[in-house]
């Protein structure tokens, strides 16, 4: 008898595992893939303001290799790394008053990819207006450089956010590019969705960040919360309540806003207030991502100081054995693999937020396929700032 067809007792051994599969439509980010096209309908941060300078800077976003620079007039530009002449990288280019000049044959491109000079061609290139270096529109806000990598005719306005517009006395907005909320290096070697799903996973907090690895945040966060999940017009809202020793209630609201925004109040609960920062998860490609943050600060460096410590140390100062004994978000998420295997997951009650965010992303894929715009894009330059409910609050009862 053919062993593969024989009825087999279900022993639960690893031999029974079916071929590994992941939901490619949710995780893959290249141009032409469903999620890649959805993500390209929104603005994404590709650097902090200082990253655009007269030194060309390599940027990888949504699987594309790009070069960021700032021309002599102070305007940021983002072009494809491969020169449209014969393909060397503009990383070795020279930034000039009017744009970036390729090192190989000296073609000069402005920030919108127009070819201004072709020094090896007769009369400086009579046909230079026939070529265009592929480029993307960029805009600067909140100390970040945002790029729009989608179809030009569907370019939305770059959104404003209430929590970064309305300041308390003495506050200013600061950007940071080094932060994984729970610690880790700037570039995380796993799929972006693994991190984005973590935003709507409040139950991992009392385990991973409190009891398992020692307190990484505050003691207030250590208690197992009561949680409700809800879809909002922006994404998924998570409301967690925890009873405190003094009988009051610690009420914490976090939001995942489509497509990649993590609107997470400081887990160290420095104050009870509305959310102070927004994090954008930038998919670098299918198997790595990074996070850009903009937040209200009182002193320079406040946003970076939100970073967690483990056993009193920053992530990069820990030994391998300390990482094993005190894992944080980096270890848990990268530990799921370069792209987690969806076919091997077993969801439980506590995973409702994950189910919701996947469904919402799928709904946006469907909207796009039907020719509609996804949620969270606006074409109205006078649209009011987006308001979030997120924050850490105290309630009397
Ligand atoms: S390859 Fe860039 S100018 Fe020739
Ligand atoms: Fe976490």
Short mmCIF file of C-alpha atoms and ligand atoms in Angstrom, two decimals:
data_model
loop_
_atom_site.label_atom_id
_atom_site.label_comp_id
_atom_site.label_asym_id
_atom_site.label_seq_id
_atom_site.Cartn_x
_atom_site.Cartn_y
_atom_site.Cartn_z
CA UNK A 1 0.00 0.00 0.00
CA UNK A 2 1.19 3.47 -0.81
CA UNK A 3 2.23 5.02 2.47
CA UNK A 4 1.15 8.51 1.37
CA UNK A 5 -2.45 7.31 0.93
CA UNK A 6 -2.72 5.19 4.02
CA UNK A 7 -5.01 6.43 6.77
CA UNK A 8 -2.73 7.70 9.48
CA UNK A 9 -3.44 8.17 13.15
CA UNK A 10 -3.33 11.82 14.10
CA UNK A 11 -0.41 11.88 16.49
CA UNK A 12 0.37 15.56 15.95
CA UNK A 13 3.95 14.83 14.98
CA UNK A 14 5.78 17.28 12.77
CA UNK A 15 5.60 14.70 9.98
CA UNK A 16 1.94 15.72 9.50
CA UNK A 17 2.71 19.38 8.71
CA UNK A 18 1.40 20.42 5.32
CA UNK A 19 3.48 22.44 2.89
CA UNK A 20 4.28 25.86 4.31
CA UNK A 21 2.29 28.73 2.82
CA UNK A 22 1.95 32.39 3.56
CA UNK A 23 -0.63 34.87 2.36
CA UNK A 24 1.46 36.47 -0.36
CA UNK A 25 -1.24 39.03 -1.15
CA UNK A 26 -0.88 40.47 2.36
CA UNK A 27 2.88 40.45 2.76
CA UNK A 28 4.57 41.06 -0.61
CA UNK A 29 5.34 44.68 -1.37
CA UNK A 30 6.86 44.90 -4.86
CA UNK A 31 5.24 46.89 -7.65
CA UNK A 32 2.50 44.88 -9.31
CA UNK A 33 1.67 42.73 -6.28
CA UNK A 34 -1.70 43.35 -4.57
CA UNK A 35 -0.24 44.70 -1.32
CA UNK A 36 2.55 46.47 -3.18
CA UNK A 37 -0.05 48.37 -5.16
CA UNK A 38 -2.16 49.10 -2.07
CA UNK A 39 0.85 50.45 -0.17
CA UNK A 40 1.71 52.59 -3.18
CA UNK A 41 -1.55 54.52 -2.77
CA UNK A 42 -0.19 56.12 0.40
CA UNK A 43 2.74 58.34 1.37
CA UNK A 44 5.57 56.59 3.22
CA UNK A 45 8.48 58.09 5.13
CA UNK A 46 11.80 57.25 3.50
CA UNK A 47 14.12 59.26 5.71
CA UNK A 48 14.48 61.97 8.30
CA UNK A 49 15.05 65.47 6.97
CA UNK A 50 18.83 65.36 7.42
CA UNK A 51 19.07 62.23 5.25
CA UNK A 52 18.48 64.39 2.20
CA UNK A 53 21.74 66.27 1.69
CA UNK A 54 24.42 66.89 -0.91
CA UNK A 55 25.68 63.34 -0.29
CA UNK A 56 23.53 60.80 -2.18
CA UNK A 57 21.91 58.38 0.23
CA UNK A 58 20.74 54.86 -0.53
CA UNK A 59 17.12 54.20 0.35
CA UNK A 60 15.32 50.91 -0.16
CA UNK A 61 11.55 51.08 0.05
CA UNK A 62 8.85 48.65 -1.08
CA UNK A 63 11.52 46.57 -2.81
CA UNK A 64 12.91 49.46 -4.86
CA UNK A 65 16.43 50.85 -4.69
CA UNK A 66 16.36 54.62 -4.63
CA UNK A 67 18.67 57.55 -4.06
CA UNK A 68 17.72 60.45 -1.83
CA UNK A 69 19.44 63.82 -2.17
CA UNK A 70 18.87 67.54 -1.71
CA UNK A 71 19.62 69.90 -4.57
CA UNK A 72 21.26 73.29 -4.28
CA UNK A 73 17.88 74.98 -3.90
CA UNK A 74 17.23 72.87 -0.78
CA UNK A 75 14.63 70.62 -2.37
CA UNK A 76 14.71 66.89 -1.60
CA UNK A 77 14.73 64.49 -4.55
CA UNK A 78 14.18 60.74 -4.78
CA UNK A 79 15.20 58.91 -7.93
CA UNK A 80 15.76 55.32 -8.93
CA UNK A 81 19.30 54.27 -8.11
CA UNK A 82 20.00 52.88 -11.61
CA UNK A 83 20.96 55.62 -14.03
CA UNK A 84 18.66 55.53 -17.06
CA UNK A 85 21.66 55.84 -19.39
CA UNK A 86 23.51 52.59 -18.79
CA UNK A 87 22.58 51.64 -15.31
CA UNK A 88 25.28 52.53 -12.87
CA UNK A 89 24.11 53.67 -9.49
CA UNK A 90 23.58 57.32 -8.72
CA UNK A 91 24.92 56.56 -5.26
CA UNK A 92 28.29 57.57 -6.72
CA UNK A 93 26.76 60.64 -8.29
CA UNK A 94 27.48 64.24 -7.37
CA UNK A 95 24.79 66.52 -6.08
CA UNK A 96 24.83 69.90 -7.77
CA UNK A 97 22.77 73.08 -7.73
CA UNK A 98 20.21 71.72 -10.21
CA UNK A 99 20.17 68.03 -9.35
CA UNK A 100 22.32 64.89 -9.30
CA UNK A 101 25.03 64.07 -11.83
CA UNK A 102 25.87 60.45 -12.70
CA UNK A 103 29.54 59.55 -12.19
CA UNK A 104 29.82 57.45 -15.36
CA UNK A 105 29.06 59.78 -18.30
CA UNK A 106 27.92 62.83 -16.41
CA UNK A 107 24.24 62.97 -17.23
CA UNK A 108 22.62 65.48 -14.91
CA UNK A 109 19.09 64.89 -13.60
CA UNK A 110 16.88 67.25 -11.64
CA UNK A 111 14.78 66.12 -8.68
CA UNK A 112 11.97 65.11 -11.00
CA UNK A 113 14.26 63.04 -13.19
CA UNK A 114 14.52 65.47 -16.11
CA UNK A 115 17.82 65.10 -17.92
CA UNK A 116 19.44 68.55 -17.99
CA UNK A 117 22.86 67.73 -19.43
CA UNK A 118 24.53 64.96 -21.43
CA UNK A 119 28.13 66.16 -21.65
CA UNK A 120 29.33 63.38 -24.02
CA UNK A 121 26.60 64.11 -26.58
CA UNK A 122 26.74 66.65 -29.39
CA UNK A 123 25.62 70.05 -28.11
CA UNK A 124 25.08 68.68 -24.61
CA UNK A 125 22.44 66.21 -25.76
CA UNK A 126 19.90 67.29 -28.36
CA UNK A 127 17.60 64.45 -27.37
CA UNK A 128 18.04 64.63 -23.64
CA UNK A 129 14.38 65.49 -23.12
CA UNK A 130 13.54 62.05 -24.53
CA UNK A 131 14.81 60.31 -21.40
CA UNK A 132 13.73 60.64 -17.83
CA UNK A 133 15.35 59.19 -14.76
CA UNK A 134 12.55 57.36 -12.85
CA UNK A 135 11.68 59.50 -9.81
CA UNK A 136 9.09 59.81 -7.06
CA UNK A 137 7.45 62.87 -5.53
CA UNK A 138 8.60 63.70 -2.01
CA UNK A 139 7.29 66.08 0.63
CA UNK A 140 8.68 66.95 4.03
CA UNK A 141 6.64 67.12 7.20
CA UNK A 142 7.18 66.42 10.91
CA UNK A 143 10.92 66.14 10.32
CA UNK A 144 10.42 63.24 7.91
CA UNK A 145 10.69 62.92 4.15
CA UNK A 146 7.64 61.22 2.69
CA UNK A 147 7.53 59.65 -0.77
CA UNK A 148 4.59 58.74 -2.95
CA UNK A 149 5.45 55.73 -5.08
CA UNK A 150 2.07 55.04 -6.65
CA UNK A 151 0.20 55.98 -9.83
CA UNK A 152 0.57 59.77 -10.27
CA UNK A 153 -3.12 60.29 -11.01
CA UNK A 154 -4.10 58.74 -7.65
CA UNK A 155 -1.68 60.74 -5.52
CA UNK A 156 -3.45 61.74 -2.29
CA UNK A 157 -2.54 64.73 -0.15
CA UNK A 158 0.07 64.07 2.50
CA UNK A 159 -2.02 63.71 5.66
CA UNK A 160 -1.73 65.83 8.77
CA UNK A 161 -2.25 64.35 12.21
CA UNK A 162 -3.82 66.14 15.13
CA UNK A 163 -1.39 64.60 17.64
CA UNK A 164 1.54 66.13 15.75
CA UNK A 165 -0.15 69.46 15.04
CA UNK A 166 -1.59 70.50 18.39
CA UNK A 167 1.24 71.15 20.85
CA UNK A 168 1.22 71.63 24.55
CA UNK A 169 3.35 74.44 25.96
CA UNK A 170 7.04 73.76 25.34
CA UNK A 171 6.53 70.88 22.91
CA UNK A 172 7.91 70.46 19.42
CA UNK A 173 7.83 67.66 16.87
CA UNK A 174 10.86 65.45 16.60
CA UNK A 175 11.57 62.61 14.16
CA UNK A 176 13.52 59.43 14.80
CA UNK A 177 14.56 56.57 12.56
CA UNK A 178 16.15 54.18 15.00
CA UNK A 179 13.26 52.97 17.03
CA UNK A 180 11.64 49.61 17.31
CA UNK A 181 9.30 50.25 20.23
CA UNK A 182 10.48 47.17 22.10
CA UNK A 183 14.16 47.56 21.19
CA UNK A 184 16.28 46.25 18.33
CA UNK A 185 18.35 47.51 15.43
CA UNK A 186 17.07 50.04 12.90
CA UNK A 187 16.53 47.45 10.18
CA UNK A 188 14.55 44.42 11.22
CA UNK A 189 15.04 41.28 9.10
CA UNK A 190 11.46 40.05 8.77
CA UNK A 191 8.27 40.93 6.97
CA UNK A 192 6.63 44.24 7.88
CA UNK A 193 3.23 42.67 8.63
CA UNK A 194 4.70 40.71 11.54
CA UNK A 195 5.45 44.00 13.21
CA UNK A 196 2.26 45.74 12.16
CA UNK A 197 0.18 42.92 13.61
CA UNK A 198 2.05 43.28 16.88
CA UNK A 199 0.40 46.71 17.27
CA UNK A 200 -3.00 45.06 17.70
CA UNK A 201 -1.67 42.31 19.97
CA UNK A 202 -2.00 43.79 23.48
CA UNK A 203 -1.80 40.38 25.14
CA UNK A 204 1.85 39.93 24.37
CA UNK A 205 2.66 42.93 26.57
CA UNK A 206 2.16 41.33 30.00
CA UNK A 207 3.98 38.22 28.79
CA UNK A 208 6.87 39.21 26.53
CA UNK A 209 7.43 42.65 28.03
CA UNK A 210 6.71 41.93 31.68
CA UNK A 211 6.66 38.44 33.10
CA UNK A 212 8.81 36.51 30.63
CA UNK A 213 11.75 38.85 30.18
CA UNK A 214 11.54 41.06 33.24
CA UNK A 215 9.77 44.43 33.24
CA UNK A 216 10.60 46.22 29.97
CA UNK A 217 7.99 48.93 30.43
CA UNK A 218 6.27 49.94 33.68
CA UNK A 219 4.63 47.83 36.35
CA UNK A 220 1.29 49.32 35.26
CA UNK A 221 1.67 47.43 31.98
CA UNK A 222 2.38 44.10 33.64
CA UNK A 223 -1.21 43.23 34.58
CA UNK A 224 -3.22 41.12 32.13
CA UNK A 225 -5.64 43.62 30.56
CA UNK A 226 -9.30 43.42 29.67
CA UNK A 227 -9.37 44.14 25.97
CA UNK A 228 -11.87 45.14 23.32
CA UNK A 229 -11.04 45.36 19.62
CA UNK A 230 -12.92 47.49 17.14
CA UNK A 231 -12.61 48.44 13.52
CA UNK A 232 -12.47 52.21 13.08
CA UNK A 233 -12.66 54.34 9.93
CA UNK A 234 -8.85 54.37 10.13
CA UNK A 235 -7.92 50.82 11.09
CA UNK A 236 -8.19 48.76 14.26
CA UNK A 237 -8.56 50.25 17.72
CA UNK A 238 -7.51 48.30 20.81
CA UNK A 239 -8.84 49.39 24.21
CA UNK A 240 -7.16 47.81 27.21
CA UNK A 241 -8.20 48.38 30.81
CA UNK A 242 -6.19 47.42 33.84
CA UNK A 243 -7.20 47.81 37.48
CA UNK A 244 -4.59 49.69 39.45
CA UNK A 245 -3.64 49.24 43.09
CA UNK A 246 -5.36 52.49 44.10
CA UNK A 247 -8.67 51.27 42.68
CA UNK A 248 -8.50 53.50 39.62
CA UNK A 249 -8.51 52.14 36.09
CA UNK A 250 -5.65 52.45 33.66
CA UNK A 251 -7.27 52.80 30.24
CA UNK A 252 -4.98 52.47 27.25
CA UNK A 253 -5.97 52.86 23.63
CA UNK A 254 -3.70 51.88 20.76
CA UNK A 255 -4.50 52.05 17.07
CA UNK A 256 -3.21 50.49 13.91
CA UNK A 257 -4.14 52.86 11.09
CA UNK A 258 -4.14 51.60 7.51
CA UNK A 259 -1.74 51.04 5.88
CA UNK A 260 1.26 50.99 8.26
CA UNK A 261 0.75 53.48 11.06
CA UNK A 262 1.31 52.43 14.62
CA UNK A 263 -0.38 54.88 16.91
CA UNK A 264 0.89 53.59 20.20
CA UNK A 265 1.13 55.68 23.36
CA UNK A 266 4.37 55.41 25.26
CA UNK A 267 4.37 51.95 26.91
CA UNK A 268 6.43 53.34 29.75
CA UNK A 269 3.42 55.51 30.57
CA UNK A 270 5.44 58.62 31.40
CA UNK A 271 2.20 60.57 31.53
CA UNK A 272 -1.49 59.99 31.15
CA UNK A 273 -2.32 61.81 27.97
CA UNK A 274 -3.25 61.43 24.34
CA UNK A 275 -0.77 59.63 22.12
CA UNK A 276 2.47 61.57 21.63
CA UNK A 277 3.90 59.89 18.56
CA UNK A 278 3.16 58.05 15.34
CA UNK A 279 5.30 55.26 13.97
CA UNK A 280 5.29 54.33 10.30
CA UNK A 281 6.34 50.81 9.40
CA UNK A 282 8.24 51.07 6.15
CA UNK A 283 8.50 47.76 4.29
CA UNK A 284 12.01 47.80 2.86
CA UNK A 285 11.22 44.65 0.90
CA UNK A 286 9.40 41.38 1.61
CA UNK A 287 11.78 40.32 4.36
CA UNK A 288 12.84 43.51 6.11
CA UNK A 289 11.33 46.69 7.42
CA UNK A 290 12.20 49.75 9.46
CA UNK A 291 10.27 52.28 11.47
CA UNK A 292 10.15 56.03 11.28
CA UNK A 293 8.68 57.92 14.19
CA UNK A 294 7.53 61.49 14.64
CA UNK A 295 6.41 62.66 18.03
CA UNK A 296 5.92 65.57 20.35
CA UNK A 297 9.00 66.11 22.45
CA UNK A 298 10.05 68.51 25.19
CA UNK A 299 13.76 67.92 24.88
CA UNK A 300 15.83 66.86 21.94
CA UNK A 301 16.15 63.08 21.91
CA UNK A 302 12.92 62.39 23.82
CA UNK A 303 11.57 60.14 21.08
CA UNK A 304 14.71 58.01 21.00
CA UNK A 305 14.58 57.76 24.78
CA UNK A 306 11.23 55.96 24.53
CA UNK A 307 13.26 52.94 23.47
CA UNK A 308 13.02 49.96 25.83
CA UNK A 309 15.80 48.56 27.93
CA UNK A 310 16.22 44.94 28.85
CA UNK A 311 17.61 44.16 32.23
CA UNK A 312 18.99 47.71 32.23
CA UNK A 313 20.68 47.44 28.82
CA UNK A 314 19.94 48.58 25.30
CA UNK A 315 19.34 45.81 22.80
CA UNK A 316 22.66 46.24 21.00
CA UNK A 317 24.65 46.05 24.23
CA UNK A 318 23.30 42.62 25.13
CA UNK A 319 25.08 39.31 24.66
CA UNK A 320 23.45 36.44 22.77
CA UNK A 321 22.70 34.68 26.01
CA UNK A 322 21.06 37.84 27.39
CA UNK A 323 18.93 38.06 24.25
CA UNK A 324 17.84 34.49 24.84
CA UNK A 325 16.94 35.13 28.45
CA UNK A 326 15.36 38.57 27.86
CA UNK A 327 13.74 38.46 24.42
CA UNK A 328 11.73 41.47 23.27
CA UNK A 329 9.79 42.48 20.16
CA UNK A 330 12.79 41.95 17.91
CA UNK A 331 13.32 38.36 18.99
CA UNK A 332 9.61 37.49 18.95
CA UNK A 333 8.95 38.97 15.51
CA UNK A 334 12.15 37.98 13.74
CA UNK A 335 11.68 34.62 15.47
CA UNK A 336 8.54 34.13 13.36
CA UNK A 337 10.85 33.81 10.35
CA UNK A 338 11.59 36.08 7.35
CA UNK A 339 7.89 35.76 6.43
CA UNK A 340 5.74 33.97 8.97
CA UNK A 341 4.04 30.79 7.78
CA UNK A 342 0.32 31.55 7.87
CA UNK A 343 -0.67 27.96 7.13
CA UNK A 344 0.77 26.87 10.47
CA UNK A 345 -0.94 29.44 12.69
CA UNK A 346 -3.61 28.61 15.27
CA UNK A 347 -5.61 31.66 16.22
CA UNK A 348 -7.20 32.02 19.65
CA UNK A 349 -9.51 34.57 21.31
CA UNK A 350 -6.64 36.95 21.97
CA UNK A 351 -5.85 37.20 18.25
CA UNK A 352 -9.01 39.08 17.29
CA UNK A 353 -7.05 42.22 16.52
CA UNK A 354 -4.89 40.33 14.05
CA UNK A 355 -7.93 38.86 12.34
CA UNK A 356 -9.42 42.35 12.07
CA UNK A 357 -6.36 44.02 10.66
CA UNK A 358 -5.90 41.28 8.06
CA UNK A 359 -9.55 41.55 7.10
CA UNK A 360 -9.27 45.32 6.81
CA UNK A 361 -6.20 45.05 4.62
CA UNK A 362 -8.00 42.47 2.50
CA UNK A 363 -10.98 44.84 2.20
CA UNK A 364 -8.65 47.53 0.86
CA UNK A 365 -7.16 45.07 -1.65
CA UNK A 366 -10.72 44.33 -2.77
CA UNK A 367 -11.49 48.06 -3.03
CA UNK A 368 -8.45 48.57 -5.23
CA UNK A 369 -9.34 45.60 -7.40
CA UNK A 370 -12.82 47.11 -7.85
CA UNK A 371 -11.31 50.42 -8.94
CA UNK A 372 -12.03 52.28 -5.70
CA UNK A 373 -9.63 54.20 -3.45
CA UNK A 374 -8.66 52.59 -0.15
CA UNK A 375 -9.54 54.11 3.22
CA UNK A 376 -7.36 56.81 4.69
CA UNK A 377 -6.54 58.63 1.47
CA UNK A 378 -7.79 62.14 0.89
CA UNK A 379 -7.53 64.34 -2.15
CA UNK A 380 -8.70 67.44 -0.30
CA UNK A 381 -5.80 69.76 0.53
CA UNK A 382 -7.99 71.43 3.18
CA UNK A 383 -8.91 68.17 4.94
CA UNK A 384 -8.67 68.58 8.73
CA UNK A 385 -5.90 66.69 10.53
CA UNK A 386 -6.61 63.04 11.29
CA UNK A 387 -7.55 62.54 14.94
CA UNK A 388 -6.72 59.44 16.92
CA UNK A 389 -8.27 58.11 20.08
CA UNK A 390 -4.99 56.52 21.22
CA UNK A 391 -3.53 57.46 24.58
CA UNK A 392 -2.89 56.41 28.17
CA UNK A 393 -5.70 57.57 30.46
CA UNK A 394 -6.72 57.23 34.09
CA UNK A 395 -10.29 56.62 35.03
CA UNK A 396 -11.61 57.03 38.51
CA UNK A 397 -13.40 53.71 38.60
S1 LIG B 1 25.43 55.38 -16.78
FE1 LIG B 1 24.84 57.29 -15.94
S2 LIG B 1 25.54 58.73 -17.38
FE2 LIG B 1 26.07 56.83 -18.26
FE1 LIG B 2 5.79 44.58 21.89
#
